[in-house]
Short mmCIF file of C-alpha atoms in Angstrom, two decimals:
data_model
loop_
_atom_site.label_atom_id
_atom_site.label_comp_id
_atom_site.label_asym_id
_atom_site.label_seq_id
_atom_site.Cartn_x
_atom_site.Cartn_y
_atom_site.Cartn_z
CA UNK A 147 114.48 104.89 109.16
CA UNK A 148 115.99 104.96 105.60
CA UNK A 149 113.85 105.75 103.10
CA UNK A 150 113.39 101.91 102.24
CA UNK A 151 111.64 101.30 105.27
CA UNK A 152 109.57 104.56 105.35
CA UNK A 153 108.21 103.56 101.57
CA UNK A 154 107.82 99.71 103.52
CA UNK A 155 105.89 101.12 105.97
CA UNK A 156 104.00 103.51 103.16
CA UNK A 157 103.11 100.70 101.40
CA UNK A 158 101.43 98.68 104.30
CA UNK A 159 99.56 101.59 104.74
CA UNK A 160 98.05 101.44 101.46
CA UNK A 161 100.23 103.96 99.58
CA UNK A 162 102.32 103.46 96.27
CA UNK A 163 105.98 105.08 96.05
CA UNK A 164 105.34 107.97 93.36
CA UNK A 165 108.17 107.73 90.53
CA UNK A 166 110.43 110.51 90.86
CA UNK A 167 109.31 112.08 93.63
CA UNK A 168 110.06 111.66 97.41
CA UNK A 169 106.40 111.24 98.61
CA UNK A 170 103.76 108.41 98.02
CA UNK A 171 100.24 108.13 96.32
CA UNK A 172 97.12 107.24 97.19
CA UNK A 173 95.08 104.53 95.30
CA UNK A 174 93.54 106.80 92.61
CA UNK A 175 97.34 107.76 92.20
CA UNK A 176 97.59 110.79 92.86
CA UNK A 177 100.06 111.93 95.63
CA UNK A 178 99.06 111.72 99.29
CA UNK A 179 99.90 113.48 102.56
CA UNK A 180 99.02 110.96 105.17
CA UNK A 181 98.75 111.24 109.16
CA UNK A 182 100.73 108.96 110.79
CA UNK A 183 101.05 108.36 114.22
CA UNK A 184 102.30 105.28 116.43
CA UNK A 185 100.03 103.56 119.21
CA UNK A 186 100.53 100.46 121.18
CA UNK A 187 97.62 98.23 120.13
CA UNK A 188 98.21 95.02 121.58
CA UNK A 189 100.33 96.10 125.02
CA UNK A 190 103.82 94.37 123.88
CA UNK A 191 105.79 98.21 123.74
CA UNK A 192 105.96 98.07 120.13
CA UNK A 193 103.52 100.58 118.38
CA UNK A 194 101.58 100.13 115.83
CA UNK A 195 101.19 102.88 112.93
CA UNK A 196 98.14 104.33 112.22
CA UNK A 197 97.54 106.24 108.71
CA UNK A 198 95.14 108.37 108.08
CA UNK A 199 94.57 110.24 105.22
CA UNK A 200 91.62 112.67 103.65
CA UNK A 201 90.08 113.55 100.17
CA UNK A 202 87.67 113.02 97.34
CA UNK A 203 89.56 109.52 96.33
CA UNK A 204 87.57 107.74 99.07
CA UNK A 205 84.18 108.25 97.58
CA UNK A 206 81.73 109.32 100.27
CA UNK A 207 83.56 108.42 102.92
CA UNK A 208 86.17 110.75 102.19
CA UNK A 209 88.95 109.42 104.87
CA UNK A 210 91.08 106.57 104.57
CA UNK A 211 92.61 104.90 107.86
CA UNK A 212 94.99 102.06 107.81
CA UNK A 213 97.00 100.10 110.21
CA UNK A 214 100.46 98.60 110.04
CA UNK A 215 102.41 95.92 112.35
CA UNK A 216 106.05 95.44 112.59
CA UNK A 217 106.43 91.64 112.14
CA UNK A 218 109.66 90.39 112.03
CA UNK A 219 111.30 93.57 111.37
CA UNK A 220 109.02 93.81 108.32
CA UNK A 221 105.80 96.37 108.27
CA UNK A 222 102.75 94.39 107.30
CA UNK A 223 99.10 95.92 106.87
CA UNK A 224 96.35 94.99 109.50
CA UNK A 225 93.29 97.07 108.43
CA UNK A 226 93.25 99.35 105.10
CA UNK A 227 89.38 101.11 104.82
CA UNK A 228 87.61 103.90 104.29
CA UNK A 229 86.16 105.75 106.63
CA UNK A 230 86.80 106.66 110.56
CA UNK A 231 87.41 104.44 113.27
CA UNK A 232 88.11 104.74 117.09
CA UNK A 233 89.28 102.28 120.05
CA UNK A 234 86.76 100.37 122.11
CA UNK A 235 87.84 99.46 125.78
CA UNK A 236 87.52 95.87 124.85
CA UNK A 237 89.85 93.62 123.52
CA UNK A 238 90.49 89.46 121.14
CA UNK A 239 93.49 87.88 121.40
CA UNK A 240 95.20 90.88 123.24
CA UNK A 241 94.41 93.44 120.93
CA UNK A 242 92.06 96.75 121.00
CA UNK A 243 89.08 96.69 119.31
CA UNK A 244 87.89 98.53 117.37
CA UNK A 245 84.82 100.79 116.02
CA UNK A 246 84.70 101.37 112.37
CA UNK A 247 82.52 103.77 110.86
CA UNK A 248 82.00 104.11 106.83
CA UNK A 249 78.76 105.07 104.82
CA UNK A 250 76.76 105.79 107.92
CA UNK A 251 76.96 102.38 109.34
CA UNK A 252 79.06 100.97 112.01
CA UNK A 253 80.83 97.63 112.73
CA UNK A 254 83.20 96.19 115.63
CA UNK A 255 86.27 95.30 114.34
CA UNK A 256 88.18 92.80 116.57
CA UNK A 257 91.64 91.13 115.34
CA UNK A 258 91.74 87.38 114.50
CA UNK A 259 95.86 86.45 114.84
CA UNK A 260 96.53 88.16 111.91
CA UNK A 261 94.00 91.06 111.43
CA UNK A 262 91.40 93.03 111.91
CA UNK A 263 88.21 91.81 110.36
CA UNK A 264 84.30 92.45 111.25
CA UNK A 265 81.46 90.31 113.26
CA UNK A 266 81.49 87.99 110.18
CA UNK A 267 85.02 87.15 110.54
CA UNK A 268 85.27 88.40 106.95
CA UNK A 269 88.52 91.57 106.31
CA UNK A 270 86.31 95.09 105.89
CA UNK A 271 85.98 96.34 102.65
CA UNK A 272 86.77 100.20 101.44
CA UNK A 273 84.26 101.59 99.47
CA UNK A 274 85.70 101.72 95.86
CA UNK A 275 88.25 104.40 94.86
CA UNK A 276 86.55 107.73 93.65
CA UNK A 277 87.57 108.53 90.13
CA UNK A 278 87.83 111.95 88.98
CA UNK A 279 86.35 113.91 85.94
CA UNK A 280 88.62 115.04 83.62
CA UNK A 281 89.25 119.20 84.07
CA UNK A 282 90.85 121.73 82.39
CA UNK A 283 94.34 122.33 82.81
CA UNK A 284 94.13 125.99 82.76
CA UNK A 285 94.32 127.61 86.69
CA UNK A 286 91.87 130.59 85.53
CA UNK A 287 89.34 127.92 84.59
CA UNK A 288 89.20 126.65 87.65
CA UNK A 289 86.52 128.38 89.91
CA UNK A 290 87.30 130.23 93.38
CA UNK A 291 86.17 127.36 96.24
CA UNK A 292 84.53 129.05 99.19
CA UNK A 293 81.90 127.14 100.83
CA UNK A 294 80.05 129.19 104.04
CA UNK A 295 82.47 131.99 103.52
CA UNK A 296 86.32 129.64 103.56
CA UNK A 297 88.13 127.50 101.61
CA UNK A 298 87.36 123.42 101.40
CA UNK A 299 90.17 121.10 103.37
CA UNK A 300 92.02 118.19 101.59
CA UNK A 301 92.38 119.47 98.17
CA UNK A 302 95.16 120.39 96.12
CA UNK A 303 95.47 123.88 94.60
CA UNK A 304 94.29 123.24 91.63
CA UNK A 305 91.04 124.23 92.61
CA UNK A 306 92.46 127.61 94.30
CA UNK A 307 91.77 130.93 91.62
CA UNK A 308 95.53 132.51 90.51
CA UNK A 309 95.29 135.35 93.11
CA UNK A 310 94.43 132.71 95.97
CA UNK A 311 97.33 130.61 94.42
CA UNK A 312 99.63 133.29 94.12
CA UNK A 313 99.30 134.96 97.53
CA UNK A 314 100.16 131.42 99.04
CA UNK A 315 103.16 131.41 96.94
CA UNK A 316 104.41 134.79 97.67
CA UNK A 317 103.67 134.25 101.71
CA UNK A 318 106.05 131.25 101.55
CA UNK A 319 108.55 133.66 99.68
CA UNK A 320 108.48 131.65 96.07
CA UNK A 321 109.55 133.43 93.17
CA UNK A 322 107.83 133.30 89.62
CA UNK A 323 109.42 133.17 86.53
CA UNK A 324 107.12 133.84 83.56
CA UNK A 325 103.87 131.44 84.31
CA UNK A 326 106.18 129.05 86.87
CA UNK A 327 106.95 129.31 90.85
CA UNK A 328 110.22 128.62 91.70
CA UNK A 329 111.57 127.52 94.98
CA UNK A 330 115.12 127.09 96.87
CA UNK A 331 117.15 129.51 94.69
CA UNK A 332 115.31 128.53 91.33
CA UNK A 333 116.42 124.94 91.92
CA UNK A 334 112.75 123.47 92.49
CA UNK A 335 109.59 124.03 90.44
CA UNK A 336 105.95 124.35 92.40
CA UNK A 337 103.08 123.29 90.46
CA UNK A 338 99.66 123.33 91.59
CA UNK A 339 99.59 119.66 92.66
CA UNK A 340 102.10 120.38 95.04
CA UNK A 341 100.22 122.47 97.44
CA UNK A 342 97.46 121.04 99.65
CA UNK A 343 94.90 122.29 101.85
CA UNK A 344 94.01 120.57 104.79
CA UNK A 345 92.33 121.71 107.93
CA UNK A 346 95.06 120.73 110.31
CA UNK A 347 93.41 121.63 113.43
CA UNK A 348 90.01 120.99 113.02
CA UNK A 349 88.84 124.79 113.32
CA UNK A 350 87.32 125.25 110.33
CA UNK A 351 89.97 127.01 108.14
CA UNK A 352 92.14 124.65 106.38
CA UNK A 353 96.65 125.05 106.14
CA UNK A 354 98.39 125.07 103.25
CA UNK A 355 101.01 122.35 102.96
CA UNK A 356 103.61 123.23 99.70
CA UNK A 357 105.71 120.67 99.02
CA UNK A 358 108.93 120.65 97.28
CA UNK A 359 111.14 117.69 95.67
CA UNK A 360 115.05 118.26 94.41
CA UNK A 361 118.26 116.91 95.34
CA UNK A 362 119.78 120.02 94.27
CA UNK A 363 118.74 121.37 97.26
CA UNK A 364 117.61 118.55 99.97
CA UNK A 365 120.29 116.11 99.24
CA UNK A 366 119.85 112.69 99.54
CA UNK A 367 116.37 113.38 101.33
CA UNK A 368 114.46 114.71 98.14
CA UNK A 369 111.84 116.46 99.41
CA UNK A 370 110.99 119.44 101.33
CA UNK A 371 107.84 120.83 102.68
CA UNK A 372 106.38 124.31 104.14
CA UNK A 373 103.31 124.69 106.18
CA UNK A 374 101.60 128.31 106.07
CA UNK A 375 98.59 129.51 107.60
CA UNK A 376 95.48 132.13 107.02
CA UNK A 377 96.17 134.55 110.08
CA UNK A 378 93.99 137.60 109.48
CA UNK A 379 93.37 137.04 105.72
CA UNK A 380 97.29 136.97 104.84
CA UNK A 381 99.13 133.46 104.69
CA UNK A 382 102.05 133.27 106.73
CA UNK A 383 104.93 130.31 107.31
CA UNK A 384 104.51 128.64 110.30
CA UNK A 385 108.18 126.34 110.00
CA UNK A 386 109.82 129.60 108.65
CA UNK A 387 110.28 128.57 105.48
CA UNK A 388 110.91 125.42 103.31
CA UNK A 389 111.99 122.26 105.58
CA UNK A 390 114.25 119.22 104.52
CA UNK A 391 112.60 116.41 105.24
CA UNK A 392 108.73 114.94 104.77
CA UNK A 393 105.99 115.44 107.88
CA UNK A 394 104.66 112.57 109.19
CA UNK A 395 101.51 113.92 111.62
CA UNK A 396 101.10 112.55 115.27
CA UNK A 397 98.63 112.94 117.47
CA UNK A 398 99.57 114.78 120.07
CA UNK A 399 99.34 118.81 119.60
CA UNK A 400 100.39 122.14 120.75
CA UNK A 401 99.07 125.62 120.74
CA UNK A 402 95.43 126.29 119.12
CA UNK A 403 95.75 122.34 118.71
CA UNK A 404 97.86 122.44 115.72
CA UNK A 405 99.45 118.54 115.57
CA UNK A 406 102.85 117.91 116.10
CA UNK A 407 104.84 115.90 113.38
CA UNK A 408 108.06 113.85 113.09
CA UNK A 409 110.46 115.30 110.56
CA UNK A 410 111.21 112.13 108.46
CA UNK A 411 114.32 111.63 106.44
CA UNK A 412 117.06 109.40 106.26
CA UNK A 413 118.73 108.06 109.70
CA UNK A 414 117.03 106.17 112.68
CA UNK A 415 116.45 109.43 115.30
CA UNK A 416 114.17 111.98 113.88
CA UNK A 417 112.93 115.48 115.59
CA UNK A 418 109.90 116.09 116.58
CA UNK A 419 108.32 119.24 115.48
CA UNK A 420 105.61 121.12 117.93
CA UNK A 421 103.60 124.47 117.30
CA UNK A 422 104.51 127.24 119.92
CA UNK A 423 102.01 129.58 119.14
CA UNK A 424 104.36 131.29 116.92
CA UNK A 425 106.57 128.69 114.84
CA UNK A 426 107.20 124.79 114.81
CA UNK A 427 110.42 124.18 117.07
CA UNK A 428 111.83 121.35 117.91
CA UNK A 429 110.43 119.59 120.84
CA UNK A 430 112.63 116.17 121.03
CA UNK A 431 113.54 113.64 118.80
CA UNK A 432 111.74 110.01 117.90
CA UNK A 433 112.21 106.90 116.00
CA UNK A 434 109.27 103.90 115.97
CA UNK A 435 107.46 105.70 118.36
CA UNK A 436 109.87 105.84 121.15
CA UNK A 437 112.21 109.17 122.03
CA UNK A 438 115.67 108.29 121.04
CA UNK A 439 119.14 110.41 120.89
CA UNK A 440 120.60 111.60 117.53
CA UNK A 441 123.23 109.41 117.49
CA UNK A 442 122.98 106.92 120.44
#
């Protein structure tokens, strides 16, 4: 896809383009590292793409899930919520049901021709956005997170003390200059923002996903991205290093059930990236949904 049609299908998702940088935000606006991944909904071979994303901007819930439909060549948004959701075996007007869950309570969602809405026939509605207070700017303000004994998932860094900041940085082999970490040859500057944490899979002990944005040193991609994790106490990389390109998460996984992801980026083929145990390799290559060959 070029990168007009990944923000297209972004935005039917219920994410904003962020000015000046490669990725997208969520509604509070702050940036956002959805999952995507692409399932058949309605049996016609085209998948749909379900988002899913995590973090305090969803209020309670804390989850936001989304669905877009290719319609006419153009990505338009089916569902956009907050909370959790999974497929029923029943289906309206050829199309999976489904069973949302947000703020403890549950409804069937069934689609009507158009979309998904609830028993009333009325579209769900997300909780409202959660809006952050105001904190200080300085990192040694911030306090240490550890909640039974680890770190939260689906924060930024910002939270993270220097040393727990700085020992990511160093793992993924970024250099500081004065008060700054610098990436790709100096080229790229790593702020605190940059660097989530998110429990990728599901054991407890959340990843840390630093992200990166330059055409100095990804071209006409802009952005870059490095996943380490905790193994033993000490962060290492597990894509060896800094990759070109943006993650988009599927749901299929490999060792310790660690998701694989599609490397997105300019073009129409695009690898597919699975854990080995030891280091993300490639494992094929997909566009839509559908394996494909770099330039067939």
């Amino acid at each position: 896809m070029t990168r007009a049609e990944v923000m297209e299908l972004f935005r039917a998702g219920g994410f904003a383009p962020a000015q000046g940088y490669a990725g997208v935000l969520d509604r509070c606006g702050d940036k956002a590292r959805p999952r995507v991944r692409f399932v058949d909904l309605n049996g016609d071979k085209q998948a749909e793409a379900l988002f899913n994303d995590t973090g305090a901007c969803y209020g309670a819930d804390r989850q936001w899930l989304a669905i877009a439909s290719r319609v006419n060549g153009t990505w338009e948004p089916l569902l956009g919520v907050t909370g959790t959701a999974k497929g029923l075996q029943s289906s309206t007007n050829g199309w999976q049901d489904i069973l949302w869950t947000s703020d403890n309570t549950q409804h069937r969602l069934h689609f009507d021709g158009a979309r998904y809405v609830d028993e009333s026939g009325a579209a769900p509605v997300a909780t409202p956005a959660f809006v952050p207070a105001a904190r200080s700017e300085t990192p040694e303000a911030n306090p240490s997170p550890v909640i039974n004994g680890k770190l939260p998932s689906g924060v930024n860094a910002a939270v993270l003390s220097p040393a727990q900041f700085a020992a990511i940085m160093q793992a993924g082999g970024y250099t500081r200059t004065g008060t700054v970490w610098q990436g790709c040859g100096g080229s790229t500057t790593i702020e605190r923002k940059d660097v989530e944490l998110s429990d990728l899979n599901g054991d407890g002990t959340p990843e840390a996903i630093v992200n990166e944005e330059g055409t100095a040193c990804f071209g006409n991609t802009g952005a870059g991205f490095q996943v380490l994790r905790q193994d033993h106490g000490t962060w290492r990389s597990m894509t060896g290093g800094t990759m070109t390109g943006y993650p988009a998460w599927k749901h299929s996984t490999g060792a310790d059930g660690y998701p694989d992801f599609v490397l997105g980026g300019p073009g129409f083929c695009f690898p597919v990236m699975h854990w080995n145990g030891h280091a993300y390799s490639r494992h094929g290559f997909e566009y839509q949904g559908k394996s494909c060959k770099p330039g067939g």
